[in-house]
Amino acid sequence: MNFDILTFESKLFKTIEKYRLIKNGDVIFVGLSGGKDSITTLRILQKYVENSPIKAKITGFHLNLGFDYSDELENFVKEICVNFNIECIISKVRDFNLNLQQISKYKRRPVCSICGQVKRYLMNKVPRDNGATKFATGHHLDDFLIFYMKNFIYKNFEWSFKILPKVKSSNPKLLTKIRPLIFASNEEIKNYVRSQNLPTFPKACPYSLGGGCFTDPRTLKFREVIEKTNGIVDNFKQEMMYSIITFNNKFASKLTREDNLKFCSLCGEPTSNEVCAFCRLIDLSKKLANRSI
Ligand code: SF4
Ligand code: ZN
């Protein structure tokens, strides 16, 4: 299939404009994982801002998870930020005395589920404390369609309703999330990275079952269903995504329970419990370090 760089970029610029992902004065932190999706997000946002009258700052953000390859990855991301001429903010899980593998072993839960809790917390708090107005992620069309289908079928409707190009929160401590690649397929991103010679980190997370945070084996089945349907129904992926966004924009805010969020009694961050999941992990780590449990 022919890949046209300008057509691809123009599609993503239209997404940014149509859904008003950026406004004057924004400080957008881009989550950089070293993979193709996050570098494409950075490249697209930077190119858009450079060629638009909108004044916004782009900053790189990386979370060092404390795995064997994490320091090497952190250096790789720092170099990307130097090459893109942007500030780089690094947060390290070990600075909070957290060891994801140790907690996972103790709780008998997959490392990825602990990692998810830590990421949700630090990718909101650290950028916000460093002046971010928005947080951009590299989730793309295929990620979201699989995520939508899986959560809808297993009745986790709350998650399905979060599929939007821009997720704003009524809670002042939760950053607005933007997803500039929501209409970009995995294949298009691969082609873009190749054609633009964008740097990607050669090693994958040891807990991933494939590229990126591919952690659920059921994902493969849903991917197959989507690819097959896309081969039968014209423009299926794009049209499906338009419909999901239209539906979620109309109804999702009425169906989600975000307004019930409280603030953690220990750290003050948003949570649905008295003490947030992150603070409970910190507490558990202290106990594990002292071997009191
Ligand atoms: Fe975290 Fe993703 Fe690695 Fe799982 S695969 S441990 S979620 S970075
Ligand atoms: Zn807390």
CSV table of C-alpha atoms and ligand atoms in Angstrom, one decimal:
chain,number,residue,atom,x,y,z
A,1,MET,CA,0.0,0.0,0.0
A,2,ASN,CA,1.3,3.5,-0.9
A,3,PHE,CA,2.0,5.7,2.1
A,4,ASP,CA,1.8,9.4,1.6
A,5,ILE,CA,3.5,11.4,4.4
A,6,LEU,CA,1.6,14.6,3.7
A,7,THR,CA,-1.8,12.9,3.6
A,8,PHE,CA,-1.0,11.2,6.9
A,9,GLU,CA,0.2,14.4,8.6
A,10,SER,CA,-2.8,16.4,7.3
A,11,LYS,CA,-5.2,13.8,8.7
A,12,LEU,CA,-3.7,14.2,12.1
A,13,PHE,CA,-3.5,18.0,11.9
A,14,LYS,CA,-7.3,17.9,11.1
A,15,THR,CA,-7.9,15.8,14.2
A,16,ILE,CA,-6.0,18.3,16.3
A,17,GLU,CA,-8.1,21.2,14.9
A,18,LYS,CA,-11.5,19.5,14.8
A,19,TYR,CA,-11.4,18.3,18.4
A,20,ARG,CA,-9.5,21.4,19.6
A,21,LEU,CA,-6.7,19.4,21.2
A,22,ILE,CA,-4.4,22.5,21.6
A,23,LYS,CA,-5.1,26.0,22.6
A,24,ASN,CA,-3.0,29.1,23.1
A,25,GLY,CA,-0.8,28.9,26.2
A,26,ASP,CA,-1.0,25.1,26.5
A,27,VAL,CA,1.9,23.3,28.0
A,28,ILE,CA,1.6,19.8,26.6
A,29,PHE,CA,3.6,17.0,28.1
A,30,VAL,CA,4.1,14.1,25.7
A,31,GLY,CA,4.5,10.7,27.4
A,32,LEU,CA,7.7,9.2,25.7
A,33,SER,CA,8.1,5.4,26.0
A,34,GLY,CA,10.8,5.0,23.4
A,35,GLY,CA,8.3,3.4,21.0
A,36,LYS,CA,7.1,4.4,17.6
A,37,ASP,CA,3.7,5.7,18.8
A,38,SER,CA,5.1,8.2,21.3
A,39,ILE,CA,7.8,9.5,18.9
A,40,THR,CA,5.1,10.0,16.2
A,41,THR,CA,2.9,11.9,18.7
A,42,LEU,CA,5.8,14.2,19.6
A,43,ARG,CA,6.7,14.8,16.0
A,44,ILE,CA,3.1,15.6,14.9
A,45,LEU,CA,2.4,17.9,17.8
A,46,GLN,CA,5.7,19.7,17.4
A,47,LYS,CA,5.2,20.1,13.6
A,48,TYR,CA,1.6,21.3,14.2
A,49,VAL,CA,2.7,23.9,16.7
A,50,GLU,CA,5.6,25.1,14.6
A,51,ASN,CA,3.2,25.7,11.6
A,52,SER,CA,0.3,27.2,13.5
A,53,PRO,CA,-0.4,30.6,15.0
A,54,ILE,CA,-1.1,28.9,18.3
A,55,LYS,CA,1.5,29.4,21.0
A,56,ALA,CA,2.0,26.2,23.0
A,57,LYS,CA,4.9,24.5,24.6
A,58,ILE,CA,5.8,20.8,24.1
A,59,THR,CA,7.7,19.0,26.8
A,60,GLY,CA,8.8,15.4,26.9
A,61,PHE,CA,7.9,13.2,29.9
A,62,HIS,CA,9.3,9.8,30.7
A,63,LEU,CA,8.6,7.4,33.6
A,64,ASN,CA,11.6,5.2,34.6
A,65,LEU,CA,9.9,2.0,35.8
A,66,GLY,CA,13.1,0.6,37.5
A,67,PHE,CA,13.4,-2.5,35.3
A,68,ASP,CA,16.8,-3.8,34.1
A,69,TYR,CA,16.7,-1.8,30.8
A,70,SER,CA,15.1,1.3,32.3
A,71,ASP,CA,18.2,3.5,32.7
A,72,GLU,CA,19.3,2.8,29.2
A,73,LEU,CA,15.8,3.7,28.0
A,74,GLU,CA,15.8,6.9,30.1
A,75,ASN,CA,19.1,8.0,28.4
A,76,PHE,CA,17.6,7.2,25.0
A,77,VAL,CA,14.5,9.4,25.7
A,78,LYS,CA,16.7,12.2,27.1
A,79,GLU,CA,18.6,12.1,23.8
A,80,ILE,CA,15.4,12.3,21.8
A,81,CYS,CA,14.4,15.4,23.8
A,82,VAL,CA,17.8,17.0,23.1
A,83,ASN,CA,17.4,16.3,19.3
A,84,PHE,CA,13.8,17.7,19.3
A,85,ASN,CA,15.0,20.7,21.3
A,86,ILE,CA,12.5,20.2,24.1
A,87,GLU,CA,12.6,20.0,27.9
A,88,CYS,CA,12.6,16.5,29.3
A,89,ILE,CA,11.0,15.7,32.6
A,90,ILE,CA,11.9,12.3,34.1
A,91,SER,CA,10.1,10.6,37.0
A,92,LYS,CA,11.6,7.5,38.6
A,93,VAL,CA,9.5,4.8,40.3
A,94,ARG,CA,12.5,4.0,42.5
A,95,ASP,CA,12.6,7.5,43.9
A,96,PHE,CA,9.3,6.5,45.6
A,97,ASN,CA,11.0,3.4,46.9
A,98,LEU,CA,8.7,1.3,44.8
A,99,ASN,CA,9.7,-2.0,43.3
A,100,LEU,CA,7.0,-3.1,40.9
A,101,GLN,CA,8.3,-6.7,40.6
A,102,GLN,CA,8.5,-7.1,44.4
A,103,ILE,CA,5.0,-5.8,44.9
A,104,SER,CA,3.7,-8.0,42.0
A,105,LYS,CA,5.2,-11.1,43.6
A,106,TYR,CA,3.8,-10.3,47.0
A,107,LYS,CA,0.3,-9.4,45.8
A,108,ARG,CA,0.3,-12.3,43.2
A,109,ARG,CA,-0.8,-9.9,40.6
A,110,PRO,CA,0.7,-9.3,37.1
A,111,VAL,CA,3.5,-6.6,37.1
A,112,CYS,CA,1.5,-4.8,34.4
A,113,SER,CA,-1.5,-4.2,36.7
A,114,ILE,CA,0.8,-2.6,39.4
A,115,CYS,CA,2.6,-0.7,36.6
A,116,GLY,CA,-0.8,0.6,35.3
A,117,GLN,CA,-1.7,2.0,38.8
A,118,VAL,CA,1.7,3.7,39.2
A,119,LYS,CA,1.5,5.1,35.6
A,120,ARG,CA,-2.0,6.5,36.1
A,121,TYR,CA,-0.9,8.4,39.2
A,122,LEU,CA,2.6,9.6,38.2
A,123,MET,CA,1.7,10.5,34.6
A,124,ASN,CA,-0.9,12.9,36.0
A,125,LYS,CA,0.7,14.3,39.1
A,126,VAL,CA,4.3,14.9,38.0
A,127,PRO,CA,3.4,16.7,34.7
A,128,ARG,CA,0.7,18.7,36.5
A,129,ASP,CA,3.2,19.7,39.3
A,130,ASN,CA,5.6,20.7,36.5
A,131,GLY,CA,3.2,23.1,34.8
A,132,ALA,CA,1.5,20.8,32.3
A,133,THR,CA,-2.0,21.8,31.1
A,134,LYS,CA,-2.5,18.6,29.0
A,135,PHE,CA,-0.9,15.2,28.7
A,136,ALA,CA,-0.6,13.6,25.2
A,137,THR,CA,-0.3,9.9,24.7
A,138,GLY,CA,0.4,7.8,21.6
A,139,HIS,CA,-2.6,5.5,21.7
A,140,HIS,CA,-3.7,4.9,18.1
A,141,LEU,CA,-6.8,3.8,16.1
A,142,ASP,CA,-6.1,0.0,16.4
A,143,ASP,CA,-5.4,0.3,20.2
A,144,PHE,CA,-8.6,2.1,20.8
A,145,LEU,CA,-10.8,-0.2,18.6
A,146,ILE,CA,-9.5,-3.3,20.4
A,147,PHE,CA,-9.9,-1.5,23.8
A,148,TYR,CA,-13.4,-0.5,23.0
A,149,MET,CA,-14.5,-3.9,21.8
A,150,LYS,CA,-13.0,-5.7,24.7
A,151,ASN,CA,-14.4,-3.4,27.4
A,152,PHE,CA,-17.8,-3.3,25.7
A,153,ILE,CA,-18.1,-7.0,25.4
A,154,TYR,CA,-16.9,-7.6,29.0
A,155,LYS,CA,-19.3,-4.8,30.2
A,156,ASN,CA,-16.6,-2.4,31.5
A,157,PHE,CA,-18.6,0.4,30.0
A,158,GLU,CA,-16.8,3.1,32.0
A,159,TRP,CA,-13.6,2.4,30.0
A,160,SER,CA,-15.3,2.2,26.6
A,161,PHE,CA,-16.8,5.7,27.2
A,162,LYS,CA,-13.3,7.1,27.7
A,163,ILE,CA,-12.4,6.7,24.1
A,164,LEU,CA,-12.3,10.3,22.9
A,165,PRO,CA,-9.6,12.5,21.2
A,166,LYS,CA,-9.7,14.8,24.3
A,167,VAL,CA,-10.7,13.6,27.8
A,168,LYS,CA,-11.4,16.5,30.1
A,169,SER,CA,-12.1,16.0,33.7
A,170,SER,CA,-14.4,17.8,36.0
A,171,ASN,CA,-11.8,17.2,38.7
A,172,PRO,CA,-9.3,20.1,38.7
A,173,LYS,CA,-6.4,17.8,39.7
A,174,LEU,CA,-6.8,15.5,36.7
A,175,LEU,CA,-5.0,16.7,33.6
A,176,THR,CA,-6.8,16.8,30.2
A,177,LYS,CA,-5.6,13.9,28.1
A,178,ILE,CA,-5.2,14.3,24.4
A,179,ARG,CA,-4.8,11.5,21.7
A,180,PRO,CA,-3.6,13.0,18.4
A,181,LEU,CA,-3.2,9.5,16.9
A,182,ILE,CA,-6.8,8.4,17.5
A,183,PHE,CA,-7.4,8.1,13.7
A,184,ALA,CA,-3.9,6.8,12.8
A,185,SER,CA,-3.6,3.0,12.3
A,186,ASN,CA,-0.7,1.0,13.5
A,187,GLU,CA,0.4,0.4,9.9
A,188,GLU,CA,0.4,4.1,9.1
A,189,ILE,CA,2.5,4.9,12.2
A,190,LYS,CA,5.0,2.2,11.3
A,191,ASN,CA,5.3,3.7,7.8
A,192,TYR,CA,5.6,7.2,9.1
A,193,VAL,CA,8.4,6.3,11.5
A,194,ARG,CA,10.2,4.5,8.8
A,195,SER,CA,9.8,7.2,6.2
A,196,GLN,CA,10.9,10.0,8.7
A,197,ASN,CA,13.7,8.0,10.2
A,198,LEU,CA,12.4,8.6,13.7
A,199,PRO,CA,14.4,6.9,16.5
A,200,THR,CA,12.9,4.1,18.5
A,201,PHE,CA,14.3,2.1,21.4
A,202,PRO,CA,15.2,-1.4,20.2
A,203,LYS,CA,14.2,-3.4,23.4
A,204,ALA,CA,10.6,-4.1,24.5
A,205,CYS,CA,9.4,-4.2,28.1
A,206,PRO,CA,10.1,-7.7,29.4
A,207,TYR,CA,6.4,-8.0,30.5
A,208,SER,CA,5.0,-7.1,27.1
A,209,LEU,CA,3.6,-10.0,25.0
A,210,GLY,CA,4.4,-8.0,21.8
A,211,GLY,CA,5.2,-4.4,20.9
A,212,GLY,CA,4.2,-1.6,23.3
A,213,CYS,CA,2.1,-2.4,26.4
A,214,PHE,CA,0.5,-5.5,24.8
A,215,THR,CA,-0.3,-7.4,27.9
A,216,ASP,CA,-3.6,-9.2,27.3
A,217,PRO,CA,-3.5,-12.4,25.1
A,218,ARG,CA,-7.2,-11.8,24.2
A,219,THR,CA,-6.0,-8.7,22.3
A,220,LEU,CA,-4.9,-10.9,19.4
A,221,LYS,CA,-8.4,-12.2,18.9
A,222,PHE,CA,-10.0,-8.8,18.9
A,223,ARG,CA,-7.4,-7.5,16.5
A,224,GLU,CA,-8.2,-10.4,14.1
A,225,VAL,CA,-11.9,-9.6,14.2
A,226,ILE,CA,-11.2,-5.9,13.5
A,227,GLU,CA,-8.8,-6.6,10.7
A,228,LYS,CA,-11.2,-9.1,9.0
A,229,THR,CA,-14.1,-6.7,9.3
A,230,ASN,CA,-12.0,-3.9,7.9
A,231,GLY,CA,-11.3,-6.1,4.9
A,232,ILE,CA,-15.0,-6.6,4.3
A,233,VAL,CA,-16.6,-3.2,5.2
A,234,ASP,CA,-15.2,-0.1,3.4
A,235,ASN,CA,-13.2,2.2,5.7
A,236,PHE,CA,-14.5,0.3,8.7
A,237,LYS,CA,-11.9,1.4,11.3
A,238,GLN,CA,-12.2,5.1,10.6
A,239,GLU,CA,-16.0,5.0,10.5
A,240,MET,CA,-16.2,3.0,13.6
A,241,MET,CA,-14.0,5.5,15.4
A,242,TYR,CA,-16.1,8.4,14.2
A,243,SER,CA,-19.2,6.7,15.6
A,244,ILE,CA,-17.6,5.9,18.9
A,245,ILE,CA,-16.4,9.5,19.4
A,246,THR,CA,-19.8,10.9,18.4
A,247,PHE,CA,-21.6,8.5,20.8
A,248,ASN,CA,-19.2,9.2,23.6
A,249,ASN,CA,-19.3,12.9,23.1
A,250,LYS,CA,-23.1,12.9,23.4
A,251,PHE,CA,-23.7,10.4,26.2
A,252,ALA,CA,-20.5,9.4,28.0
A,253,SER,CA,-20.3,12.4,30.4
A,254,LYS,CA,-23.8,11.4,31.6
A,255,LEU,CA,-22.8,7.8,32.2
A,256,THR,CA,-19.4,8.1,33.9
A,257,ARG,CA,-18.9,8.4,37.6
A,258,GLU,CA,-16.0,10.8,37.8
A,259,ASP,CA,-17.9,13.4,39.8
A,260,ASN,CA,-17.8,10.9,42.7
A,261,LEU,CA,-14.0,11.2,43.0
A,262,LYS,CA,-12.7,12.3,46.4
A,263,PHE,CA,-9.2,13.3,47.4
A,264,CYS,CA,-6.7,10.9,49.0
A,265,SER,CA,-6.4,11.6,52.8
A,266,LEU,CA,-2.6,11.1,52.5
A,267,CYS,CA,-1.5,12.7,49.3
A,268,GLY,CA,-4.5,14.8,48.2
A,269,GLU,CA,-4.7,13.2,44.7
A,270,PRO,CA,-8.1,12.2,43.2
A,271,THR,CA,-9.3,8.8,44.2
A,272,SER,CA,-12.6,6.9,44.7
A,273,ASN,CA,-11.3,5.6,48.1
A,274,GLU,CA,-10.2,7.1,51.3
A,275,VAL,CA,-6.5,6.4,50.5
A,276,CYS,CA,-5.5,6.2,46.8
A,277,ALA,CA,-4.0,3.1,45.2
A,278,PHE,CA,-0.6,4.7,44.9
A,279,CYS,CA,-0.3,5.6,48.6
A,280,ARG,CA,-1.4,2.1,49.4
A,281,LEU,CA,1.4,0.7,47.2
A,282,ILE,CA,3.9,3.0,49.0
A,283,ASP,CA,2.7,1.8,52.3
A,284,LEU,CA,3.0,-1.8,51.2
A,285,SER,CA,6.6,-1.2,49.9
A,286,LYS,CA,7.6,0.2,53.3
A,287,LYS,CA,6.2,-2.9,55.0
A,288,LEU,CA,8.0,-5.2,52.6
A,289,ALA,CA,11.3,-3.3,53.0
A,290,ASN,CA,10.9,-3.7,56.8
A,291,ARG,CA,9.7,-7.2,56.4
A,292,SER,CA,6.8,-6.5,58.8
A,293,ILE,CA,4.6,-8.6,56.5
B,1,SF4,FE1,4.2,-1.7,32.4
B,1,SF4,FE2,3.6,-2.0,29.8
B,1,SF4,FE3,5.8,-3.1,30.8
B,1,SF4,FE4,3.4,-4.0,31.5
B,1,SF4,S1,4.3,-4.1,29.4
B,1,SF4,S2,5.1,-3.7,32.9
B,1,SF4,S3,2.2,-2.1,31.6
B,1,SF4,S4,5.4,-0.9,30.6
B,2,ZN,ZN,-2.6,9.1,47.9
